[in-house]
Amino acid sequence: MSNFARQGYSIVFPLFLFFSAIFCMSTRTNNLLHLSILLLLLSLVRQENRQALAGVLREQWQTWTLLAAFFIYYALSNVWGHTPQHIDSPITHGVYLTGYLLLMTMLLRDGRTRRLAMLAVVGGITVLSLWTLIIDHTLVLTERAVSPENPGPTNVIDLAGYCGIGILICGMLLKEKASHWLYLPVVIMLVMLLLTQSRGPIIARCWRSAVRCTCTSSPAATC
């Protein structure tokens, strides 16, 4: 049962990553996260899986301690903000974020699930970029907006940020294992990023490329 649960969240969570990149604020997509967290909890029935999770928490205890402190502060801020009746909302968000980060950490530790999770994000952003380029390219270029039917973010700046993250993940995947087909989603996301005319992600990409070129040309440089 626990092995089935572990294999289950290794598949369901990448599906959540894929669809959440396309459909923003979708209840059906969020249900995949709920199912992934449930499968993660079921996998802990087996001692080996509990030990693996405990090892993750020990190795990164500073990070998890800081996150716990932030979630507690975020929840208690409702008390001195004179809205104690809303304290359940930050607690719920904290639980979901903790589950999300635990799932992501567990998947990124294993080579196969790591690549699957990262490709799921890239695939989702690429599909959203293609949809927007085909359907909303004129609207994005002239009015910097998307149609109501667009499943992605309503703000093109957020869409540009999506593309920047997708390109960054592709760069990480190419560094780990050279796969020339990954250049195709990079081109699609780069075209989408440029079409949004959003300065922030474009400047960030140019800066990263400049730093990388400097490091490559200078053997003595440490980057």
Short mmCIF file of C-alpha atoms in Angstrom, two decimals:
data_model
loop_
_atom_site.label_atom_id
_atom_site.label_comp_id
_atom_site.label_asym_id
_atom_site.label_seq_id
_atom_site.Cartn_x
_atom_site.Cartn_y
_atom_site.Cartn_z
CA MET A 1 0.00 0.00 0.00
CA SER A 2 2.75 2.46 0.97
CA ASN A 3 4.77 1.64 -2.15
CA PHE A 4 1.66 2.16 -4.28
CA ALA A 5 1.11 5.51 -2.55
CA ARG A 6 4.71 6.57 -3.19
CA GLN A 7 4.47 5.66 -6.87
CA GLY A 8 1.10 7.38 -6.95
CA TYR A 9 2.29 10.79 -5.78
CA SER A 10 5.33 10.47 -8.06
CA ILE A 11 2.83 10.51 -10.96
CA VAL A 12 -0.06 12.60 -9.63
CA PHE A 13 2.09 15.50 -8.40
CA PRO A 14 3.84 16.02 -11.78
CA LEU A 15 0.34 16.01 -13.32
CA PHE A 16 -0.58 18.79 -10.89
CA LEU A 17 2.56 20.72 -11.89
CA PHE A 18 1.66 20.34 -15.57
CA PHE A 19 -1.99 21.37 -15.34
CA SER A 20 -1.44 24.12 -12.76
CA ALA A 21 0.88 25.83 -15.25
CA ILE A 22 -1.98 25.92 -17.77
CA PHE A 23 -5.14 26.34 -15.70
CA CYS A 24 -4.80 29.00 -13.01
CA MET A 25 -7.09 28.70 -9.98
CA SER A 26 -8.75 25.53 -11.24
CA THR A 27 -10.53 23.44 -8.60
CA ARG A 28 -9.94 20.23 -10.54
CA THR A 29 -6.24 21.00 -10.77
CA ASN A 30 -6.07 21.75 -7.04
CA ASN A 31 -7.68 18.37 -6.36
CA LEU A 32 -4.55 16.77 -7.83
CA LEU A 33 -2.53 18.53 -5.11
CA HIS A 34 -4.94 17.27 -2.44
CA LEU A 35 -4.58 13.73 -3.80
CA SER A 36 -0.78 14.04 -3.91
CA ILE A 37 -0.62 15.15 -0.26
CA LEU A 38 -2.92 12.27 0.73
CA LEU A 39 -0.71 9.76 -1.11
CA LEU A 40 2.38 11.25 0.55
CA LEU A 41 0.80 10.72 3.98
CA LEU A 42 -0.19 7.15 3.08
CA SER A 43 3.36 6.41 1.93
CA LEU A 44 4.60 7.24 5.43
CA VAL A 45 3.01 4.03 6.72
CA ARG A 46 6.23 2.33 5.64
CA GLN A 47 9.19 2.95 7.92
CA GLU A 48 11.63 3.35 5.02
CA ASN A 49 9.62 6.26 3.64
CA ARG A 50 9.35 7.86 7.08
CA GLN A 51 13.11 7.64 7.47
CA ALA A 52 13.65 9.20 4.04
CA LEU A 53 11.38 12.12 4.94
CA ALA A 54 13.05 12.51 8.33
CA GLY A 55 16.42 12.59 6.57
CA VAL A 56 15.22 15.41 4.33
CA LEU A 57 14.04 17.42 7.34
CA ARG A 58 17.34 16.87 9.17
CA GLU A 59 19.46 17.87 6.18
CA GLN A 60 17.48 21.04 5.57
CA TRP A 61 16.36 21.81 9.13
CA GLN A 62 17.26 25.51 8.83
CA THR A 63 14.96 25.92 5.83
CA TRP A 64 12.04 24.07 7.40
CA THR A 65 12.47 25.89 10.72
CA LEU A 66 12.36 29.22 8.92
CA LEU A 67 9.26 28.16 6.98
CA ALA A 68 7.51 27.01 10.16
CA ALA A 69 8.34 30.31 11.87
CA PHE A 70 6.96 32.25 8.90
CA PHE A 71 3.73 30.22 8.80
CA ILE A 72 3.20 30.74 12.55
CA TYR A 73 3.85 34.48 12.21
CA TYR A 74 1.54 34.65 9.19
CA ALA A 75 -1.25 32.95 11.14
CA LEU A 76 -0.79 35.00 14.32
CA SER A 77 -0.79 38.25 12.34
CA ASN A 78 -4.57 37.86 12.18
CA VAL A 79 -4.69 38.22 15.97
CA TRP A 80 -3.03 41.63 16.20
CA GLY A 81 -4.65 42.58 12.91
CA HIS A 82 -8.02 42.34 14.67
CA THR A 83 -9.22 39.55 12.35
CA PRO A 84 -8.80 36.42 14.52
CA GLN A 85 -11.83 34.86 12.82
CA HIS A 86 -9.76 34.52 9.65
CA ILE A 87 -6.87 32.63 11.27
CA ASP A 88 -8.03 29.38 9.64
CA SER A 89 -7.15 30.72 6.16
CA PRO A 90 -3.37 31.20 6.74
CA ILE A 91 -3.21 27.89 8.61
CA THR A 92 -4.82 26.12 5.64
CA HIS A 93 -2.47 27.86 3.20
CA GLY A 94 0.49 26.92 5.41
CA VAL A 95 -0.50 23.26 5.39
CA TYR A 96 -0.90 23.24 1.60
CA LEU A 97 2.42 25.01 1.05
CA THR A 98 4.19 22.61 3.41
CA GLY A 99 2.72 19.63 1.57
CA TYR A 100 3.67 21.15 -1.79
CA LEU A 101 7.27 21.78 -0.69
CA LEU A 102 7.62 18.31 0.85
CA LEU A 103 6.37 16.70 -2.36
CA MET A 104 8.65 18.82 -4.49
CA THR A 105 11.64 18.04 -2.26
CA MET A 106 10.98 14.29 -2.34
CA LEU A 107 10.65 14.27 -6.13
CA LEU A 108 13.72 16.42 -6.76
CA ARG A 109 15.93 14.09 -4.68
CA ASP A 110 15.49 11.19 -7.11
CA GLY A 111 16.96 11.49 -10.61
CA ARG A 112 13.97 10.06 -12.49
CA THR A 113 11.22 11.85 -10.62
CA ARG A 114 13.30 15.04 -10.61
CA ARG A 115 13.41 15.13 -14.40
CA LEU A 116 9.73 14.20 -14.65
CA ALA A 117 8.69 17.02 -12.30
CA MET A 118 10.79 19.60 -14.11
CA LEU A 119 9.57 18.46 -17.53
CA ALA A 120 5.98 18.66 -16.28
CA VAL A 121 6.43 22.35 -15.46
CA VAL A 122 8.14 23.03 -18.79
CA GLY A 123 5.44 21.13 -20.68
CA GLY A 124 2.62 23.04 -19.01
CA ILE A 125 4.16 26.44 -19.66
CA THR A 126 4.94 25.48 -23.27
CA VAL A 127 1.33 24.40 -23.91
CA LEU A 128 0.03 27.64 -22.37
CA SER A 129 2.50 29.66 -24.48
CA LEU A 130 1.42 27.88 -27.67
CA TRP A 131 -2.26 28.44 -26.87
CA THR A 132 -1.65 32.14 -26.26
CA LEU A 133 0.54 32.56 -29.35
CA ILE A 134 -2.09 30.95 -31.58
CA ILE A 135 -5.25 32.49 -30.10
CA ASP A 136 -4.24 35.72 -28.35
CA HIS A 137 -1.07 36.88 -30.13
CA THR A 138 -2.69 40.04 -31.53
CA LEU A 139 -4.30 40.93 -28.22
CA VAL A 140 -1.05 40.41 -26.31
CA LEU A 141 0.98 42.46 -28.78
CA THR A 142 -1.41 45.41 -29.10
CA GLU A 143 -3.13 45.61 -25.72
CA ARG A 144 -0.87 43.49 -23.51
CA ALA A 145 -3.89 41.45 -22.46
CA VAL A 146 -5.38 38.00 -23.03
CA SER A 147 -8.90 36.91 -23.90
CA PRO A 148 -11.32 35.72 -21.20
CA GLU A 149 -11.07 32.20 -22.65
CA ASN A 150 -7.33 32.03 -21.95
CA PRO A 151 -6.79 29.45 -19.17
CA GLY A 152 -3.61 31.13 -17.94
CA PRO A 153 -2.99 34.26 -15.90
CA THR A 154 -4.93 37.37 -16.90
CA ASN A 155 -1.82 39.53 -16.48
CA VAL A 156 0.74 39.16 -19.28
CA ILE A 157 3.50 40.11 -16.83
CA ASP A 158 2.72 36.93 -14.90
CA LEU A 159 2.76 35.00 -18.17
CA ALA A 160 6.20 36.42 -18.94
CA GLY A 161 7.35 35.30 -15.50
CA TYR A 162 6.03 31.81 -16.26
CA CYS A 163 8.10 31.74 -19.44
CA GLY A 164 11.20 32.96 -17.63
CA ILE A 165 10.85 30.15 -15.08
CA GLY A 166 10.30 27.60 -17.86
CA ILE A 167 13.41 28.74 -19.73
CA LEU A 168 15.44 28.59 -16.51
CA ILE A 169 14.27 25.02 -15.84
CA CYS A 170 15.15 24.04 -19.43
CA GLY A 171 18.63 25.43 -18.84
CA MET A 172 18.96 23.27 -15.72
CA LEU A 173 17.77 20.19 -17.61
CA LEU A 174 20.19 20.86 -20.47
CA LYS A 175 23.05 21.22 -17.99
CA GLU A 176 22.19 17.90 -16.32
CA LYS A 177 21.60 15.99 -19.57
CA ALA A 178 22.00 17.41 -23.05
CA SER A 179 18.72 16.87 -24.91
CA HIS A 180 18.54 19.00 -28.04
CA TRP A 181 14.75 18.76 -28.26
CA LEU A 182 14.57 20.97 -25.15
CA TYR A 183 15.56 23.92 -27.32
CA LEU A 184 12.11 23.77 -28.94
CA PRO A 185 10.16 24.74 -25.79
CA VAL A 186 12.87 27.31 -25.03
CA VAL A 187 12.23 29.01 -28.39
CA ILE A 188 8.44 28.91 -27.89
CA MET A 189 8.64 30.39 -24.39
CA LEU A 190 11.20 32.98 -25.48
CA VAL A 191 8.94 34.17 -28.31
CA MET A 192 6.03 34.36 -25.86
CA LEU A 193 8.17 36.27 -23.36
CA LEU A 194 9.24 38.82 -25.98
CA LEU A 195 5.66 39.19 -27.22
CA THR A 196 4.50 40.26 -23.75
CA GLN A 197 6.99 43.16 -23.84
CA SER A 198 7.59 42.69 -20.11
CA ARG A 199 10.90 44.28 -19.19
CA GLY A 200 11.60 42.43 -15.94
CA PRO A 201 11.86 38.84 -17.22
CA ILE A 202 13.65 40.00 -20.40
CA ILE A 203 16.25 41.98 -18.44
CA ALA A 204 16.72 39.02 -16.08
CA ARG A 205 17.30 36.68 -19.03
CA CYS A 206 19.79 39.07 -20.64
CA TRP A 207 21.63 39.53 -17.35
CA ARG A 208 21.85 35.78 -16.76
CA SER A 209 23.14 35.21 -20.30
CA ALA A 210 25.75 37.94 -19.87
CA VAL A 211 26.95 36.48 -16.57
CA ARG A 212 27.10 33.01 -18.07
CA CYS A 213 29.12 34.24 -21.07
CA THR A 214 31.51 36.04 -18.73
CA CYS A 215 32.01 32.93 -16.62
CA THR A 216 32.55 30.77 -19.70
CA SER A 217 35.12 33.11 -21.23
CA SER A 218 37.01 33.61 -17.97
CA PRO A 219 38.32 30.34 -16.46
CA ALA A 220 39.35 32.15 -13.28
CA ALA A 221 35.83 33.42 -12.63
CA THR A 222 33.67 31.63 -10.09
CA CYS A 223 29.93 31.68 -10.81
#
